Amino acid sequence: MGIQIEHPGLLTTLQDLGRTGLQHLGVPVNGAMDETSHRMANLLVGNAEDEATLEITLSGPRLHFQEDAVIAVCGANMAPMIDGEPLPMWRPVRVRAGVRVLFGRPQIGCRAYLAVAAGFDVPAVMGSRSTAVRGAYGGFNGRALRKGDVLPLRSPEEAHTARWVGLLAHKQNRFAFPNWSVSRHKMPYRVTPQPLRILPGRHWQNFPVAMREQLVAAEYRVGNDSDRMGYRLSGPALDARRSHDVLSEGMVTGAVQVPPGGQPIILMADHQTTGGYPVIAVVIGVDLPVVAQLAPGETLRFKLATQEESYAAAIAREQQLELVRQALAVRLR
Amino acid sequence: MAEAAPNTPQLYAMGDRALVAEFGRSLNAGVNARVRAAAEHLLAHRLPGMTDVAPAFAALTVHFDPLQVAAHYRTTDPVEAMRTALQHALTKAPDLPKRKSRSIEIPVCYGGEFGEDLRLVAQHSGLSEEAVIEAHAAPDYHVYTLGFLPGFAYLGGLDRRLVTPRLESPRKRVPAGSVGIGGDQTGVYPFETPGGWNLIGRTPITLFQFDEQAHAVIEPGDRVRFVAIGARDFQLLRDKR
C-alpha cells in the first residue's frame, strides 16, 4: 500500500531539508533544491517542514494512489492532473484510493514538490530522508524512482486526518480541495525575470575589476548539463588565471565557481563538500530556490547584494511562511 | 623545535551561510594539523547556529543557519556575529589535534577485472605492472581531508612516476572500493559513482558505514598503506564483511 509509480518521470526523488552535520566526513548535504516550495508543501498538509517530499524534475511522473491521502503540490507548474481534471496547486487536496495523478512538462519553473500528510515511510539515513544519487543511499532505496516502485506512506493519526477531512468539501468525491490557496506571487519562481542576488565570494578580490563588472553586466544561459550538483552557465568567459591555484576547501551551496575555462558553475544541493575552483560570488540563500526553478536553456543575470539585504530577504521569507502557518491554524480550528 | 606562534587564521565570508578560516595557502602537514585541531575543537564545542564543520587541506569552512545565529545573538548581522564567535573559538583551539592518528592498512587486489586501467598506468609510467603495484603499495600516505564522497580520503604521497592524467571521458559507473589514480592523486572510492580516475585495483573492505552512526574507516591525519592481496583473499575478506 502506498503510491505506485506507473511512470517515473525524468528524475523523481525523495528530498527533505538535507543531511547536515556530517560534512567533516565528506557527506554532502543533498536535500530539496527549492527549499521554499518544499517547506510550503509540507506546511499545507500539516507536516513538519523537514519531512521528505517528492521532488519532480522537468518531466513528470504518473502516480497511482493505493490508499487515501492528503497531498499538496508546490513549486513548478507542471500542469498536474488528477483523474483527468486539473489538480490545483498550493493547497491541500484530499485524494481517495484509486486516483491517478499525472504531471506534464513545466509551464513555469523546473521542479515540483509533492507532500503527503504524515510523510513517506522510508528510513532516515544519517538523520535525513534525502536521496543521495551519488553514493546511492537515503530516500527510496538510495535512488530515483522507477516504474513499478511502491512508495510506502505513514498513516496519519486519526485526529489529524479528521481535521483535514473537515476542511475539505465533497468528502464523497474522488478528490476534494478548499477554495483557497497560498498566494502565488509569493512563490520562488520568477514571474518577471529578476537578477539573482549575489555576495562577493571568497576569491572576489582575486578577479580583476573588469571581470567582477562583467559578472553582473552579462547574461548567462543555463546549460543543458545542469543538474542537482551544479548549474553550468554559458556566457562571456571570466578570466580566472590569477586565481587558478587554490587548494580545495569546503564549499557552500550557491557558490559561483570559475573553472579554468571561465564559464561559471553555481553549486547546488548535491555538490560535493569540497571544491578547488576559485569562488567569485555566492548566491544568497533565499535566491537558491529561484536558481532551482530555472530550466536548462533559460537565462539569468546576477546582481550584487549586501549581507543586510540577504538577511532582510531571509526574514521576509520566514514571515511569509509564518503567515501561511497562522492562516492554516485558523482554518483548521 | 621552537616555532614562532602561528598567526590566527584569516576569516572570509562564503556568502551568507558560511565562513572560511584560512590557516595557510600551501599544502603542508603542520598547517593541515592546525586545521584538523580547529575542526575537532569546534565539533566538541559547538557554536550556536553552527550546522557543519568542513576541514580541508589548509582551510576550515564553518556552515551556519543565519536565522538561528541572528536569534541567538539578537542581531541583524548573523555573519558578523558568527565571525566574532568563530574568531574567539579559534583562539582556544590547540595547534595539534587530540585524536591520535592511526596507521591503516587497506588490502587491494590490483589489476585484472579489479583494476582495468593498471596497464594504462604502466604504459604511461614506463614501468611494468608489477613495478606500478610495488610503487603504489610502498608509501605511507598522509590523509589530508575527506570529501567528494562520504569517507573519500584525499591522500598525499603518490610516487611521482605514477602520476597519470584522468580518463578523457569518465566512467558512468565505478564500483565501490575501487582504487584509482587521477593526476597526482590516489584514493579509494567508498561508493559506486561515476568517476574519471584510472582504476588500478579494488579493496574488499567497507570504507564508510552508517548503520547507526556515520563512521569513516579512514580519517584526516591517519596514515594509509595499501597491501597487495590476491583474488582469493579479496573474496574471503569480502565474504567476511
Coordinates of C-alpha atoms in Angstrom, one line a residue:
Chain A
M1 CA 0.0 0.0 0.0
G2 CA 1.2 3.4 -0.9
I3 CA 1.8 5.3 -4.1
Q4 CA 2.6 3.2 -7.1
I5 CA 4.9 4.7 -9.7
E6 CA 3.3 4.0 -13.1
H7 CA 5.8 6.2 -14.8
P8 CA 8.8 7.6 -13.0
G9 CA 9.4 10.9 -14.9
L10 CA 12.8 12.2 -15.7
L11 CA 14.2 12.4 -12.1
T12 CA 11.8 11.9 -9.2
T13 CA 13.5 11.6 -5.8
L14 CA 12.6 12.0 -2.1
Q15 CA 14.2 15.0 -0.5
D16 CA 14.0 16.8 2.8
L17 CA 15.9 19.7 4.2
G18 CA 19.2 17.9 3.8
R19 CA 21.8 15.8 5.7
T20 CA 23.6 18.3 7.8
G21 CA 26.3 17.9 10.5
L22 CA 28.5 15.3 8.7
Q23 CA 30.4 17.4 6.2
H24 CA 33.6 16.7 8.1
L25 CA 33.3 13.1 7.0
G26 CA 32.7 14.2 3.4
V27 CA 28.9 13.6 3.5
P28 CA 27.2 16.0 1.1
V29 CA 24.1 17.8 2.2
N30 CA 21.6 17.0 -0.6
G31 CA 18.0 18.0 0.1
A32 CA 15.3 19.8 -1.7
M33 CA 16.7 22.2 -4.4
D34 CA 13.8 24.6 -3.9
E35 CA 13.6 24.8 -0.1
T36 CA 10.7 27.3 -0.1
S37 CA 8.3 25.2 -2.2
H38 CA 9.3 22.0 -0.2
R39 CA 8.6 23.7 3.1
M40 CA 5.3 25.2 1.8
A41 CA 4.1 21.8 0.6
N42 CA 4.8 20.3 4.0
L43 CA 3.0 23.1 5.8
L44 CA -0.1 22.7 3.7
V45 CA -0.5 19.1 4.7
G46 CA 0.3 19.7 8.3
N47 CA 3.8 18.1 8.3
A48 CA 7.0 19.2 9.9
E49 CA 9.0 21.2 7.3
D50 CA 11.8 18.7 7.3
E51 CA 9.5 15.8 6.3
A52 CA 10.6 14.3 2.9
T53 CA 8.7 15.4 -0.2
L54 CA 8.8 14.1 -3.8
E55 CA 11.0 16.3 -5.9
I56 CA 9.8 16.1 -9.5
T57 CA 12.1 17.3 -12.2
L58 CA 11.3 18.7 -15.7
S59 CA 9.2 15.8 -16.9
G60 CA 6.6 14.4 -14.6
P61 CA 5.6 11.0 -13.2
R62 CA 2.3 9.2 -13.2
L63 CA 1.3 8.2 -9.7
H64 CA -1.4 5.7 -8.7
F65 CA -2.7 6.2 -5.1
Q66 CA -3.4 2.8 -3.5
E67 CA -4.7 4.4 -0.3
D68 CA -6.4 7.7 0.8
A69 CA -4.1 10.6 1.4
V70 CA -3.9 14.4 1.8
I71 CA -1.4 15.9 -0.6
A72 CA -0.1 19.3 -1.7
V73 CA 1.8 20.2 -4.8
C74 CA 4.0 23.3 -4.8
G75 CA 6.8 24.6 -7.0
A76 CA 6.9 24.4 -10.8
N77 CA 3.6 24.3 -12.5
M78 CA 3.9 21.0 -14.4
A79 CA 0.1 21.0 -15.2
P80 CA -0.7 18.3 -12.7
M81 CA -3.9 16.3 -13.5
I82 CA -5.9 14.1 -11.2
D83 CA -8.1 11.5 -12.9
G84 CA -8.2 13.7 -16.0
E85 CA -9.0 17.0 -14.2
P86 CA -6.6 19.8 -13.3
L87 CA -5.1 19.2 -9.8
P88 CA -5.0 22.6 -8.0
M89 CA -1.6 23.5 -6.6
W90 CA -0.5 25.4 -3.4
R91 CA -3.3 24.0 -1.3
P92 CA -4.1 20.7 0.4
V93 CA -6.0 18.1 -1.7
R94 CA -7.8 15.1 -0.3
V95 CA -7.4 12.1 -2.6
R96 CA -9.1 8.8 -2.5
A97 CA -7.5 5.4 -3.0
G98 CA -7.5 4.6 -6.7
V99 CA -6.9 8.1 -8.2
R100 CA -4.1 8.8 -10.7
V101 CA -2.0 11.9 -10.5
L102 CA -0.1 12.8 -13.7
F103 CA 2.5 15.6 -14.1
G104 CA 3.4 17.0 -17.5
R105 CA 6.1 19.4 -18.6
P106 CA 6.7 22.6 -16.6
Q107 CA 4.9 25.7 -17.8
I108 CA 6.7 27.8 -15.2
G109 CA 9.7 26.5 -13.3
C110 CA 11.6 23.3 -13.3
R111 CA 10.9 21.4 -10.1
A112 CA 7.6 20.5 -8.4
Y113 CA 7.2 19.2 -4.8
L114 CA 4.5 16.8 -3.7
A115 CA 4.0 16.4 0.1
V116 CA 1.8 13.7 1.7
A117 CA 0.3 14.2 5.1
A118 CA 2.3 12.2 7.7
G119 CA 5.0 11.6 5.2
F120 CA 6.6 8.9 3.2
D121 CA 7.5 5.8 5.2
V122 CA 11.2 5.4 4.4
P123 CA 14.0 5.1 6.9
A124 CA 16.2 8.1 7.7
V125 CA 19.9 7.5 6.7
M126 CA 22.4 9.6 8.7
G127 CA 19.5 11.7 10.0
S128 CA 17.9 12.5 6.7
R129 CA 15.5 11.0 4.1
S130 CA 17.1 12.9 1.2
T131 CA 18.2 10.7 -1.7
A132 CA 21.9 10.8 -2.4
V133 CA 22.0 9.5 -6.0
R134 CA 25.8 9.6 -6.0
G135 CA 26.6 7.2 -3.2
A136 CA 23.2 5.5 -3.6
Y137 CA 21.8 5.9 -0.1
G138 CA 18.8 7.7 1.5
G139 CA 15.4 8.4 0.1
F140 CA 13.7 5.4 -1.5
N141 CA 16.5 2.7 -1.8
G142 CA 19.1 5.4 -2.5
R143 CA 17.9 6.1 -6.0
A144 CA 15.4 7.9 -8.2
L145 CA 12.0 6.3 -8.5
R146 CA 11.4 3.7 -11.2
K147 CA 8.4 2.2 -12.8
G148 CA 6.7 -0.3 -10.5
D149 CA 8.0 1.1 -7.3
V150 CA 5.5 1.4 -4.5
L151 CA 6.3 4.3 -2.1
P152 CA 5.0 3.5 1.3
L153 CA 3.1 6.2 3.3
R154 CA 3.0 6.7 7.0
S155 CA -0.6 6.6 8.4
P156 CA -1.7 9.9 9.8
E157 CA -3.1 10.0 13.2
E158 CA -6.9 9.9 13.2
A159 CA -7.3 13.3 14.9
H160 CA -5.0 14.8 12.2
T161 CA -7.0 13.2 9.3
A162 CA -10.3 14.3 10.8
R163 CA -9.2 18.0 10.9
W164 CA -8.2 17.8 7.3
V165 CA -11.2 16.0 6.1
G166 CA -13.4 18.5 7.9
L167 CA -11.7 21.2 6.0
L168 CA -12.3 19.7 2.6
A169 CA -15.7 19.8 1.0
H170 CA -17.4 17.0 -1.0
K171 CA -16.0 14.1 1.0
Q172 CA -17.6 11.6 -1.2
N173 CA -15.7 12.6 -4.3
R174 CA -12.5 11.0 -5.6
F175 CA -10.7 14.2 -4.6
A176 CA -11.6 17.4 -2.8
F177 CA -9.8 20.7 -2.1
P178 CA -10.6 24.0 -0.4
N179 CA -11.3 27.1 -2.5
W180 CA -8.3 29.0 -1.1
S181 CA -4.6 28.6 -1.9
V182 CA -1.3 30.2 -1.0
S183 CA -0.9 33.4 -2.8
R184 CA 1.1 32.7 -6.0
H185 CA 3.1 35.8 -6.3
K186 CA 4.9 34.8 -3.1
M187 CA 6.4 31.9 -4.9
P188 CA 10.1 31.5 -5.7
Y189 CA 9.9 31.3 -9.5
R190 CA 10.2 34.4 -11.4
V191 CA 7.0 35.8 -12.9
T192 CA 9.1 38.7 -14.1
P193 CA 12.8 38.0 -14.5
Q194 CA 14.8 39.4 -11.6
P195 CA 18.5 39.1 -11.2
L196 CA 19.9 36.6 -8.7
R197 CA 21.3 38.3 -5.7
I198 CA 25.0 37.5 -5.0
L199 CA 27.5 38.4 -2.4
P200 CA 31.2 38.7 -3.1
G201 CA 32.8 35.2 -3.0
R202 CA 35.9 34.1 -1.2
H203 CA 38.1 34.9 -4.2
W204 CA 36.2 38.0 -5.4
Q205 CA 39.4 40.1 -4.8
N206 CA 41.5 37.8 -6.9
F207 CA 39.4 38.6 -10.0
P208 CA 40.2 41.8 -11.9
V209 CA 37.7 44.6 -11.5
A210 CA 36.7 44.3 -15.2
M211 CA 35.8 40.6 -14.5
R212 CA 33.6 41.4 -11.5
E213 CA 31.8 44.1 -13.5
Q214 CA 31.3 41.6 -16.3
L215 CA 29.7 39.1 -14.0
V216 CA 26.9 41.5 -13.0
A217 CA 26.6 43.0 -16.5
A218 CA 26.4 39.8 -18.6
E219 CA 23.5 37.5 -19.3
Y220 CA 24.2 33.8 -18.7
R221 CA 22.4 30.8 -20.1
V222 CA 21.7 27.7 -18.0
G223 CA 23.4 24.8 -19.7
N224 CA 21.8 21.5 -20.6
D225 CA 24.2 19.6 -18.4
S226 CA 22.9 21.5 -15.3
D227 CA 21.7 19.2 -12.5
R228 CA 21.3 18.8 -8.8
M229 CA 25.1 19.1 -8.4
G230 CA 25.6 22.3 -10.2
Y231 CA 24.2 24.8 -12.7
R232 CA 26.6 25.1 -15.6
L233 CA 26.3 28.6 -17.1
S234 CA 27.5 29.8 -20.5
G235 CA 28.2 33.4 -21.3
P236 CA 31.2 35.7 -21.5
A237 CA 34.1 33.8 -20.1
L238 CA 35.6 35.0 -16.8
D239 CA 39.4 35.1 -16.6
A240 CA 40.4 33.3 -13.5
R241 CA 44.1 33.0 -14.5
R242 CA 45.5 34.7 -11.4
S243 CA 43.5 32.6 -9.0
H244 CA 43.8 29.1 -10.5
D245 CA 46.0 27.7 -7.8
V246 CA 43.6 27.4 -4.9
L247 CA 43.6 24.4 -2.6
S248 CA 40.3 22.5 -2.3
E249 CA 38.2 23.7 0.6
G250 CA 34.7 23.4 2.0
M251 CA 32.1 24.7 -0.5
V252 CA 28.7 26.1 0.1
T253 CA 25.5 25.7 -2.0
G254 CA 25.2 28.7 -4.2
A255 CA 28.9 29.2 -4.6
V256 CA 29.7 30.6 -8.1
Q257 CA 32.9 28.7 -9.1
V258 CA 35.1 29.6 -12.0
P259 CA 36.9 26.7 -13.6
P260 CA 39.8 27.2 -15.9
G261 CA 37.5 27.5 -19.0
G262 CA 36.0 30.6 -17.4
Q263 CA 32.3 29.5 -17.7
P264 CA 30.9 29.7 -14.1
I265 CA 29.1 26.9 -12.3
I266 CA 26.6 27.5 -9.4
L267 CA 27.0 24.7 -6.9
M268 CA 23.6 23.2 -5.9
A269 CA 22.2 20.7 -3.4
D270 CA 24.2 17.6 -4.4
H271 CA 27.6 19.4 -4.7
Q272 CA 30.5 17.7 -3.1
T273 CA 31.6 19.0 0.3
T274 CA 34.9 20.4 -1.0
G275 CA 35.9 22.1 -4.3
G276 CA 39.0 23.5 -5.8
Y277 CA 38.0 26.3 -8.2
P278 CA 38.0 29.9 -7.2
V279 CA 34.7 31.3 -5.9
I280 CA 33.9 34.7 -7.4
A281 CA 30.5 35.0 -5.7
V282 CA 27.8 33.3 -3.7
V283 CA 24.1 33.4 -4.4
I284 CA 22.2 34.4 -1.3
G285 CA 20.3 31.6 0.4
V286 CA 16.8 33.0 -0.3
D287 CA 17.5 33.0 -4.1
L288 CA 18.6 29.4 -4.3
P289 CA 15.0 28.3 -5.0
V290 CA 15.0 30.8 -7.9
V291 CA 18.0 29.0 -9.3
A292 CA 16.4 25.6 -8.7
Q293 CA 13.4 26.7 -10.7
L294 CA 15.4 27.7 -13.8
A295 CA 15.3 25.1 -16.5
P296 CA 18.2 24.4 -19.0
G297 CA 18.1 27.0 -21.8
E298 CA 16.8 29.8 -19.6
T299 CA 18.9 32.9 -18.9
L300 CA 19.8 34.6 -15.7
R301 CA 21.6 37.7 -14.5
F302 CA 23.5 38.5 -11.3
K303 CA 23.1 41.5 -9.1
L304 CA 25.5 42.4 -6.3
A305 CA 23.7 42.5 -2.9
T306 CA 24.7 43.1 0.7
Q307 CA 24.6 41.0 3.8
E308 CA 21.9 43.3 5.1
E309 CA 19.7 42.7 2.0
S310 CA 20.3 38.9 2.3
Y311 CA 19.2 38.9 5.9
A312 CA 16.2 41.0 5.3
A313 CA 15.2 38.7 2.4
A314 CA 15.6 35.6 4.7
I315 CA 13.4 37.3 7.4
A316 CA 10.8 38.2 4.8
R317 CA 10.6 34.6 3.6
E318 CA 10.2 33.3 7.2
Q319 CA 7.4 35.8 7.7
Q320 CA 5.5 34.6 4.6
L321 CA 5.8 31.0 5.8
E322 CA 4.6 32.1 9.2
L323 CA 1.6 33.8 7.7
V324 CA 0.6 30.6 5.9
R325 CA 1.2 28.7 9.1
Q326 CA -1.2 31.0 11.0
A327 CA -3.8 31.1 8.3
L328 CA -3.8 27.3 8.3
A329 CA -4.1 27.1 12.0
V330 CA -7.2 29.4 11.9
R331 CA -8.8 27.3 9.1
L332 CA -8.1 24.0 10.9
R333 CA -9.6 25.1 14.2
Chain B
M1 CA 62.0 22.6 17.8
A2 CA 60.7 26.0 18.6
E3 CA 58.5 27.6 16.1
A4 CA 57.0 31.1 16.1
A5 CA 53.5 31.2 17.4
P6 CA 51.2 30.7 14.4
N7 CA 49.1 33.6 13.3
T8 CA 45.4 33.5 13.8
P9 CA 43.7 32.3 10.7
Q10 CA 42.2 34.8 8.3
L11 CA 38.4 34.6 8.1
Y12 CA 36.5 35.1 4.9
A13 CA 32.7 35.1 4.4
M14 CA 31.5 32.5 2.0
G15 CA 28.2 34.2 1.2
D16 CA 25.6 34.5 3.9
R17 CA 25.8 30.9 5.4
A18 CA 29.4 30.0 5.9
L19 CA 32.8 31.4 6.9
V20 CA 36.2 30.1 5.8
A21 CA 39.1 30.1 8.2
E22 CA 42.3 30.1 6.2
F23 CA 45.3 28.7 8.1
G24 CA 47.7 28.7 5.1
R25 CA 47.9 28.8 1.4
S26 CA 50.0 25.8 0.6
L27 CA 49.9 22.1 1.2
N28 CA 51.8 21.5 4.4
A29 CA 51.4 18.9 7.2
G30 CA 51.7 21.5 10.0
V31 CA 49.0 23.7 8.6
N32 CA 46.8 20.7 8.0
A33 CA 47.2 19.6 11.6
R34 CA 46.1 23.0 12.8
V35 CA 43.0 22.8 10.5
R36 CA 42.2 19.4 11.9
A37 CA 42.7 20.5 15.5
A38 CA 40.4 23.5 15.0
A39 CA 37.7 21.3 13.4
E40 CA 38.0 18.9 16.3
H41 CA 37.7 21.8 18.8
L42 CA 34.6 23.2 17.1
L43 CA 32.9 19.8 16.8
A44 CA 33.4 19.4 20.6
H45 CA 32.4 22.9 21.5
R46 CA 29.6 23.8 19.0
L47 CA 28.9 27.4 18.3
P48 CA 25.2 28.5 18.4
G49 CA 23.7 28.1 15.0
M50 CA 26.6 26.2 13.5
T51 CA 25.4 23.4 11.3
D52 CA 28.6 21.9 9.8
V53 CA 32.4 22.0 10.0
A54 CA 34.3 21.1 6.9
P55 CA 38.1 20.9 7.4
A56 CA 40.1 20.7 4.2
F57 CA 43.8 21.0 3.3
A58 CA 44.7 24.4 4.7
A59 CA 41.3 25.9 5.5
L60 CA 38.2 25.1 7.6
T61 CA 34.7 26.0 6.4
V62 CA 32.1 26.6 9.1
H63 CA 28.5 26.4 7.9
F64 CA 25.7 28.0 9.9
D65 CA 22.0 28.8 9.9
P66 CA 21.8 32.7 9.7
L67 CA 18.4 32.8 11.3
Q68 CA 19.5 30.7 14.3
V69 CA 22.6 32.8 14.7
A70 CA 20.6 36.0 14.5
A71 CA 18.1 34.8 17.1
H72 CA 20.8 33.6 19.5
Y73 CA 22.9 36.8 19.4
R74 CA 19.8 39.1 18.9
T75 CA 21.4 40.7 15.8
T76 CA 20.5 41.5 12.3
D77 CA 24.0 40.7 11.1
P78 CA 24.5 37.0 11.6
V79 CA 27.6 36.8 9.5
E80 CA 29.4 39.3 11.7
A81 CA 28.1 37.7 14.9
M82 CA 29.4 34.3 13.6
R83 CA 32.7 35.8 12.6
T84 CA 33.2 37.2 16.2
A85 CA 32.2 33.9 17.8
L86 CA 34.4 31.9 15.4
Q87 CA 37.4 34.2 15.9
H88 CA 37.1 33.8 19.7
A89 CA 36.7 30.0 19.5
L90 CA 39.7 29.6 17.2
T91 CA 42.0 31.4 19.8
K92 CA 41.1 28.5 22.1
A93 CA 41.7 25.7 19.6
P94 CA 45.0 23.8 20.1
D95 CA 47.6 23.6 17.3
L96 CA 47.6 19.8 17.3
P97 CA 44.5 17.5 17.2
K98 CA 43.9 15.4 20.3
R99 CA 42.9 12.4 18.2
K100 CA 45.8 10.0 17.7
S101 CA 46.5 9.4 14.1
R102 CA 46.3 5.7 13.1
S103 CA 48.1 3.6 10.6
I104 CA 45.6 1.9 8.4
E105 CA 46.3 -1.0 6.0
I106 CA 43.9 -1.2 3.0
P107 CA 44.1 -4.6 1.3
V108 CA 43.9 -4.1 -2.5
C109 CA 43.6 -6.6 -5.3
Y110 CA 45.5 -4.9 -8.1
G111 CA 44.9 -5.3 -11.9
G112 CA 42.7 -7.6 -13.9
E113 CA 39.0 -7.1 -13.5
F114 CA 39.6 -5.2 -10.3
G115 CA 41.8 -2.6 -11.8
E116 CA 41.1 -2.3 -15.5
D117 CA 43.5 0.7 -16.0
L118 CA 46.6 -0.8 -14.4
R119 CA 48.0 -1.5 -17.9
L120 CA 47.3 2.1 -18.9
V121 CA 49.1 3.5 -15.8
A122 CA 52.0 1.1 -16.5
Q123 CA 52.3 2.3 -20.1
H124 CA 52.1 5.9 -19.1
S125 CA 54.8 5.5 -16.4
G126 CA 57.1 3.2 -18.5
L127 CA 57.0 0.7 -15.6
S128 CA 55.9 -2.9 -15.6
E129 CA 52.5 -3.6 -14.0
E130 CA 54.4 -5.3 -11.1
A131 CA 56.5 -2.2 -10.6
V132 CA 53.4 0.0 -10.5
I133 CA 51.8 -2.1 -7.8
E134 CA 55.1 -2.1 -5.8
A135 CA 55.4 1.7 -6.1
H136 CA 51.7 2.3 -5.2
A137 CA 51.9 -0.1 -2.2
A138 CA 55.2 1.3 -0.9
P139 CA 54.4 4.7 0.7
D140 CA 52.7 5.7 3.9
Y141 CA 50.1 8.1 2.5
H142 CA 49.1 11.1 4.6
V143 CA 45.3 11.7 4.9
Y144 CA 44.7 15.5 4.5
T145 CA 41.0 15.6 4.3
L146 CA 37.7 13.8 3.4
G147 CA 35.5 15.0 0.6
F148 CA 34.0 14.2 -2.8
L149 CA 32.0 11.3 -1.3
P150 CA 31.3 10.2 2.3
G151 CA 34.6 8.8 3.6
F152 CA 36.6 9.6 0.5
A153 CA 40.2 10.4 1.7
Y154 CA 42.5 12.7 -0.1
L155 CA 45.9 11.1 0.2
G156 CA 49.3 12.8 -0.1
G157 CA 52.4 11.0 -1.1
L158 CA 51.8 9.3 -4.5
D159 CA 55.1 8.2 -6.2
R160 CA 55.7 10.9 -8.9
R161 CA 56.3 8.2 -11.5
L162 CA 52.7 7.1 -11.1
V163 CA 51.1 10.4 -11.9
T164 CA 48.6 9.7 -14.8
P165 CA 46.1 12.1 -16.3
R166 CA 42.4 11.4 -15.7
L167 CA 40.5 9.5 -18.3
E168 CA 39.3 11.6 -21.2
S169 CA 35.7 10.5 -20.6
P170 CA 34.7 9.5 -17.1
R171 CA 33.2 6.1 -16.5
K172 CA 29.5 6.1 -15.8
R173 CA 30.0 3.5 -13.0
V174 CA 33.0 3.0 -10.8
P175 CA 32.5 0.1 -8.4
A176 CA 32.7 0.8 -4.6
G177 CA 36.1 0.0 -3.2
S178 CA 37.9 0.9 -6.5
V179 CA 41.4 2.3 -6.0
G180 CA 42.4 4.9 -8.6
I181 CA 44.9 7.4 -9.8
G182 CA 43.8 10.8 -11.1
G183 CA 46.6 13.2 -11.9
D184 CA 48.9 13.4 -8.9
Q185 CA 46.3 12.0 -6.5
T186 CA 45.3 8.5 -5.5
G187 CA 42.4 7.3 -3.4
V188 CA 39.6 4.8 -2.8
Y189 CA 36.0 5.3 -3.9
P190 CA 33.9 4.3 -0.9
F191 CA 30.7 4.2 -3.0
E192 CA 29.7 3.3 -6.5
T193 CA 29.8 6.5 -8.5
P194 CA 30.7 7.9 -11.9
G195 CA 34.4 8.7 -11.9
G196 CA 37.3 9.7 -14.1
W197 CA 40.3 8.2 -12.3
N198 CA 42.4 5.4 -13.7
L199 CA 41.3 2.3 -11.8
I200 CA 44.3 0.1 -10.7
G201 CA 42.7 -2.2 -8.1
R202 CA 39.9 -2.7 -5.6
T203 CA 39.6 -3.2 -1.9
P204 CA 37.1 -5.6 -0.4
I205 CA 36.6 -3.6 2.8
T206 CA 33.9 -1.1 3.5
L207 CA 35.3 2.4 3.9
F208 CA 32.2 4.1 5.2
Q209 CA 29.5 2.8 7.4
F210 CA 26.2 4.4 8.6
D211 CA 24.3 1.6 10.3
E212 CA 23.7 3.6 13.5
Q213 CA 26.3 6.3 13.4
A214 CA 28.2 7.5 10.4
H215 CA 31.8 6.2 10.6
A216 CA 34.7 6.7 8.2
V217 CA 37.3 4.0 8.3
I218 CA 40.0 6.5 7.2
E219 CA 40.0 9.9 8.9
P220 CA 42.1 13.0 8.4
G221 CA 45.5 12.7 10.0
D222 CA 45.7 9.0 9.5
R223 CA 48.4 7.2 7.5
V224 CA 47.3 4.7 4.9
R225 CA 49.3 1.9 3.4
F226 CA 48.0 -0.3 0.6
V227 CA 48.7 -4.0 0.8
A228 CA 48.5 -6.1 -2.3
I229 CA 46.3 -9.2 -2.0
G230 CA 45.2 -11.9 -4.4
A231 CA 41.8 -12.5 -5.8
R232 CA 41.1 -15.4 -3.4
D233 CA 41.8 -13.2 -0.3
F234 CA 39.7 -10.5 -1.9
Q235 CA 36.7 -12.9 -1.9
L236 CA 37.5 -14.1 1.6
L237 CA 37.6 -10.6 3.0
R238 CA 34.5 -9.6 1.1
D239 CA 32.5 -12.5 2.4
K240 CA 33.6 -11.7 6.0
R241 CA 32.3 -8.1 6.0

